[in-house]
Amino acid sequence: MSTASTRLPEGRYGRSSDARADRTLKVVGALLGVVLLGLVGYFGYHYVGQNKISAEVIEFDATKDAVKVHLEVRKDSGASGYCTVRSQAENGAEVGRADFRFEGDATRIDKVVTLRTTSQGTTAELLGCHAD
């Protein structure tokens, strides 16, 4: 007993529409991947390469109406700018926000700044630093 083949004869009907669609999807996917990679590289360069001031919160101490924040700031020599710090209450509401200025020739600055709050703050968050 023999089984009949259900395959179409090779080359008789041309390429199937699925093969054309697969090739088109591969080309579109490759192009979108290249564009996405280019965008990530562009934004990464401008975020890391162009940022002349960066900082991090080392520690903080919250009291009833203020938060003392120990910041470590790294910057280019002679660059000036500011860093924005905020504090939130236990329920997530913002209770204080301020900009602290950094200038001079030093490239590394350790400074304790005081952020006044409207009520008890439970966090100290560095939102970012910006050069002038």
PDB file of C-alpha atoms in Angstrom:
ATOM      1  CA  MET A   1       0.000   0.000   0.000  1.00  0.00           C
ATOM      2  CA  SER A   2       1.489   3.312  -0.977  1.00  0.00           C
ATOM      3  CA  THR A   3       0.724   6.751   0.406  1.00  0.00           C
ATOM      4  CA  ALA A   4       0.076   9.651  -1.901  1.00  0.00           C
ATOM      5  CA  SER A   5       2.230  12.722  -1.438  1.00  0.00           C
ATOM      6  CA  THR A   6       0.396  15.995  -0.788  1.00  0.00           C
ATOM      7  CA  ARG A   7       3.383  18.193  -1.586  1.00  0.00           C
ATOM      8  CA  LEU A   8       3.202  20.450  -4.587  1.00  0.00           C
ATOM      9  CA  PRO A   9       5.749  19.891  -7.335  1.00  0.00           C
ATOM     10  CA  GLU A  10       8.981  21.866  -6.790  1.00  0.00           C
ATOM     11  CA  GLY A  11       9.220  25.129  -8.774  1.00  0.00           C
ATOM     12  CA  ARG A  12       5.892  24.722 -10.518  1.00  0.00           C
ATOM     13  CA  TYR A  13       3.901  27.364  -8.653  1.00  0.00           C
ATOM     14  CA  GLY A  14       6.620  29.783  -7.532  1.00  0.00           C
ATOM     15  CA  ARG A  15       7.328  30.845  -3.954  1.00  0.00           C
ATOM     16  CA  SER A  16       4.500  30.659  -1.489  1.00  0.00           C
ATOM     17  CA  SER A  17       3.074  33.864  -0.062  1.00  0.00           C
ATOM     18  CA  ASP A  18       4.257  32.803   3.406  1.00  0.00           C
ATOM     19  CA  ALA A  19       7.890  32.832   2.266  1.00  0.00           C
ATOM     20  CA  ARG A  20       7.523  36.351   0.865  1.00  0.00           C
ATOM     21  CA  ALA A  21       5.852  37.548   4.073  1.00  0.00           C
ATOM     22  CA  ASP A  22       8.599  35.957   6.191  1.00  0.00           C
ATOM     23  CA  ARG A  23      11.319  37.712   4.195  1.00  0.00           C
ATOM     24  CA  THR A  24       9.505  41.065   4.474  1.00  0.00           C
ATOM     25  CA  LEU A  25       9.112  40.639   8.235  1.00  0.00           C
ATOM     26  CA  LYS A  26      12.813  39.835   8.616  1.00  0.00           C
ATOM     27  CA  VAL A  27      13.829  42.964   6.681  1.00  0.00           C
ATOM     28  CA  VAL A  28      11.418  45.212   8.640  1.00  0.00           C
ATOM     29  CA  GLY A  29      12.552  43.679  11.953  1.00  0.00           C
ATOM     30  CA  ALA A  30      16.217  44.225  11.095  1.00  0.00           C
ATOM     31  CA  LEU A  31      15.592  47.858  10.147  1.00  0.00           C
ATOM     32  CA  LEU A  32      13.643  48.533  13.350  1.00  0.00           C
ATOM     33  CA  GLY A  33      16.414  46.896  15.377  1.00  0.00           C
ATOM     34  CA  VAL A  34      19.051  49.143  13.777  1.00  0.00           C
ATOM     35  CA  VAL A  35      16.945  52.259  14.418  1.00  0.00           C
ATOM     36  CA  LEU A  36      16.348  51.272  18.058  1.00  0.00           C
ATOM     37  CA  LEU A  37      20.041  50.589  18.602  1.00  0.00           C
ATOM     38  CA  GLY A  38      20.889  53.990  17.107  1.00  0.00           C
ATOM     39  CA  LEU A  39      18.417  55.778  19.406  1.00  0.00           C
ATOM     40  CA  VAL A  40      19.752  54.024  22.503  1.00  0.00           C
ATOM     41  CA  GLY A  41      23.301  54.975  21.532  1.00  0.00           C
ATOM     42  CA  TYR A  42      22.352  58.597  20.866  1.00  0.00           C
ATOM     43  CA  PHE A  43      20.498  59.093  24.149  1.00  0.00           C
ATOM     44  CA  GLY A  44      23.162  57.177  26.087  1.00  0.00           C
ATOM     45  CA  TYR A  45      25.906  59.416  24.718  1.00  0.00           C
ATOM     46  CA  HIS A  46      24.024  62.592  25.581  1.00  0.00           C
ATOM     47  CA  TYR A  47      23.144  61.347  29.068  1.00  0.00           C
ATOM     48  CA  VAL A  48      26.595  60.072  30.032  1.00  0.00           C
ATOM     49  CA  GLY A  49      28.931  62.039  27.776  1.00  0.00           C
ATOM     50  CA  GLN A  50      27.380  65.457  28.150  1.00  0.00           C
ATOM     51  CA  ASN A  51      26.610  65.337  31.883  1.00  0.00           C
ATOM     52  CA  LYS A  52      29.244  67.530  33.570  1.00  0.00           C
ATOM     53  CA  ILE A  53      27.814  67.150  37.081  1.00  0.00           C
ATOM     54  CA  SER A  54      26.722  63.959  38.794  1.00  0.00           C
ATOM     55  CA  ALA A  55      25.999  63.172  42.427  1.00  0.00           C
ATOM     56  CA  GLU A  56      24.732  60.543  44.790  1.00  0.00           C
ATOM     57  CA  VAL A  57      23.079  60.537  48.197  1.00  0.00           C
ATOM     58  CA  ILE A  58      25.435  58.967  50.735  1.00  0.00           C
ATOM     59  CA  GLU A  59      23.089  59.197  53.712  1.00  0.00           C
ATOM     60  CA  PHE A  60      20.285  61.302  55.108  1.00  0.00           C
ATOM     61  CA  ASP A  61      18.815  62.140  58.504  1.00  0.00           C
ATOM     62  CA  ALA A  62      15.147  63.141  58.712  1.00  0.00           C
ATOM     63  CA  THR A  63      13.782  65.319  61.506  1.00  0.00           C
ATOM     64  CA  LYS A  64      10.330  66.844  62.057  1.00  0.00           C
ATOM     65  CA  ASP A  65      10.767  69.793  59.676  1.00  0.00           C
ATOM     66  CA  ALA A  66      13.974  69.120  57.721  1.00  0.00           C
ATOM     67  CA  VAL A  67      16.101  66.434  56.125  1.00  0.00           C
ATOM     68  CA  LYS A  68      19.897  66.653  56.252  1.00  0.00           C
ATOM     69  CA  VAL A  69      21.319  65.064  53.111  1.00  0.00           C
ATOM     70  CA  HIS A  70      24.971  64.085  52.618  1.00  0.00           C
ATOM     71  CA  LEU A  71      25.717  64.502  48.900  1.00  0.00           C
ATOM     72  CA  GLU A  72      28.832  63.440  47.045  1.00  0.00           C
ATOM     73  CA  VAL A  73      29.107  65.548  43.884  1.00  0.00           C
ATOM     74  CA  ARG A  74      31.496  64.832  41.005  1.00  0.00           C
ATOM     75  CA  LYS A  75      31.967  67.460  38.318  1.00  0.00           C
ATOM     76  CA  ASP A  76      34.400  68.819  35.773  1.00  0.00           C
ATOM     77  CA  SER A  77      36.903  71.340  37.105  1.00  0.00           C
ATOM     78  CA  GLY A  78      35.425  74.819  36.824  1.00  0.00           C
ATOM     79  CA  ALA A  79      31.939  73.556  35.977  1.00  0.00           C
ATOM     80  CA  SER A  80      29.015  74.948  37.908  1.00  0.00           C
ATOM     81  CA  GLY A  81      25.456  73.801  38.259  1.00  0.00           C
ATOM     82  CA  TYR A  82      22.860  72.535  40.670  1.00  0.00           C
ATOM     83  CA  CYS A  83      21.376  69.296  41.985  1.00  0.00           C
ATOM     84  CA  THR A  84      17.708  68.827  42.848  1.00  0.00           C
ATOM     85  CA  VAL A  85      16.788  66.884  45.989  1.00  0.00           C
ATOM     86  CA  ARG A  86      13.318  65.988  47.237  1.00  0.00           C
ATOM     87  CA  SER A  87      11.801  64.313  50.274  1.00  0.00           C
ATOM     88  CA  GLN A  88       8.563  62.384  50.570  1.00  0.00           C
ATOM     89  CA  ALA A  89       6.345  61.564  53.527  1.00  0.00           C
ATOM     90  CA  GLU A  90       5.449  58.013  54.498  1.00  0.00           C
ATOM     91  CA  ASN A  91       2.282  58.168  52.366  1.00  0.00           C
ATOM     92  CA  GLY A  92       4.309  59.183  49.262  1.00  0.00           C
ATOM     93  CA  ALA A  93       3.375  62.877  49.226  1.00  0.00           C
ATOM     94  CA  GLU A  94       6.210  65.276  48.445  1.00  0.00           C
ATOM     95  CA  VAL A  95       7.038  67.354  51.534  1.00  0.00           C
ATOM     96  CA  GLY A  96      10.136  69.175  50.304  1.00  0.00           C
ATOM     97  CA  ARG A  97      12.140  69.951  47.180  1.00  0.00           C
ATOM     98  CA  ALA A  98      15.153  72.215  46.687  1.00  0.00           C
ATOM     99  CA  ASP A  99      18.034  72.947  44.326  1.00  0.00           C
ATOM    100  CA  PHE A 100      21.549  73.073  45.748  1.00  0.00           C
ATOM    101  CA  ARG A 101      24.265  74.916  43.838  1.00  0.00           C
ATOM    102  CA  PHE A 102      27.819  73.627  43.292  1.00  0.00           C
ATOM    103  CA  GLU A 103      30.632  75.713  41.784  1.00  0.00           C
ATOM    104  CA  GLY A 104      34.380  76.052  41.966  1.00  0.00           C
ATOM    105  CA  ASP A 105      37.434  74.200  40.725  1.00  0.00           C
ATOM    106  CA  ALA A 106      37.086  71.087  42.905  1.00  0.00           C
ATOM    107  CA  THR A 107      36.135  67.935  40.985  1.00  0.00           C
ATOM    108  CA  ARG A 108      34.720  66.084  44.012  1.00  0.00           C
ATOM    109  CA  ILE A 109      32.620  67.754  46.708  1.00  0.00           C
ATOM    110  CA  ASP A 110      31.237  66.142  49.877  1.00  0.00           C
ATOM    111  CA  LYS A 111      28.580  68.388  51.336  1.00  0.00           C
ATOM    112  CA  VAL A 112      25.756  68.065  53.842  1.00  0.00           C
ATOM    113  CA  VAL A 113      22.760  70.159  52.777  1.00  0.00           C
ATOM    114  CA  THR A 114      19.550  70.829  54.676  1.00  0.00           C
ATOM    115  CA  LEU A 115      16.237  70.373  52.901  1.00  0.00           C
ATOM    116  CA  ARG A 116      13.351  72.107  54.694  1.00  0.00           C
ATOM    117  CA  THR A 117      10.129  70.065  54.723  1.00  0.00           C
ATOM    118  CA  THR A 118       6.476  70.858  55.416  1.00  0.00           C
ATOM    119  CA  SER A 119       6.084  67.713  57.556  1.00  0.00           C
ATOM    120  CA  GLN A 120       8.100  64.656  58.584  1.00  0.00           C
ATOM    121  CA  GLY A 121      10.041  63.373  55.573  1.00  0.00           C
ATOM    122  CA  THR A 122      11.030  59.713  55.302  1.00  0.00           C
ATOM    123  CA  THR A 123      13.198  59.828  52.167  1.00  0.00           C
ATOM    124  CA  ALA A 124      15.868  61.886  50.476  1.00  0.00           C
ATOM    125  CA  GLU A 125      15.926  61.397  46.729  1.00  0.00           C
ATOM    126  CA  LEU A 126      18.333  62.950  44.238  1.00  0.00           C
ATOM    127  CA  LEU A 127      16.254  63.863  41.188  1.00  0.00           C
ATOM    128  CA  GLY A 128      19.203  64.941  39.062  1.00  0.00           C
ATOM    129  CA  CYS A 129      22.002  67.400  38.467  1.00  0.00           C
ATOM    130  CA  HIS A 130      22.291  70.001  35.715  1.00  0.00           C
ATOM    131  CA  ALA A 131      25.252  72.031  34.521  1.00  0.00           C
ATOM    132  CA  ASP A 132      24.873  75.745  33.748  1.00  0.00           C
TER     133      ASP A 132
END
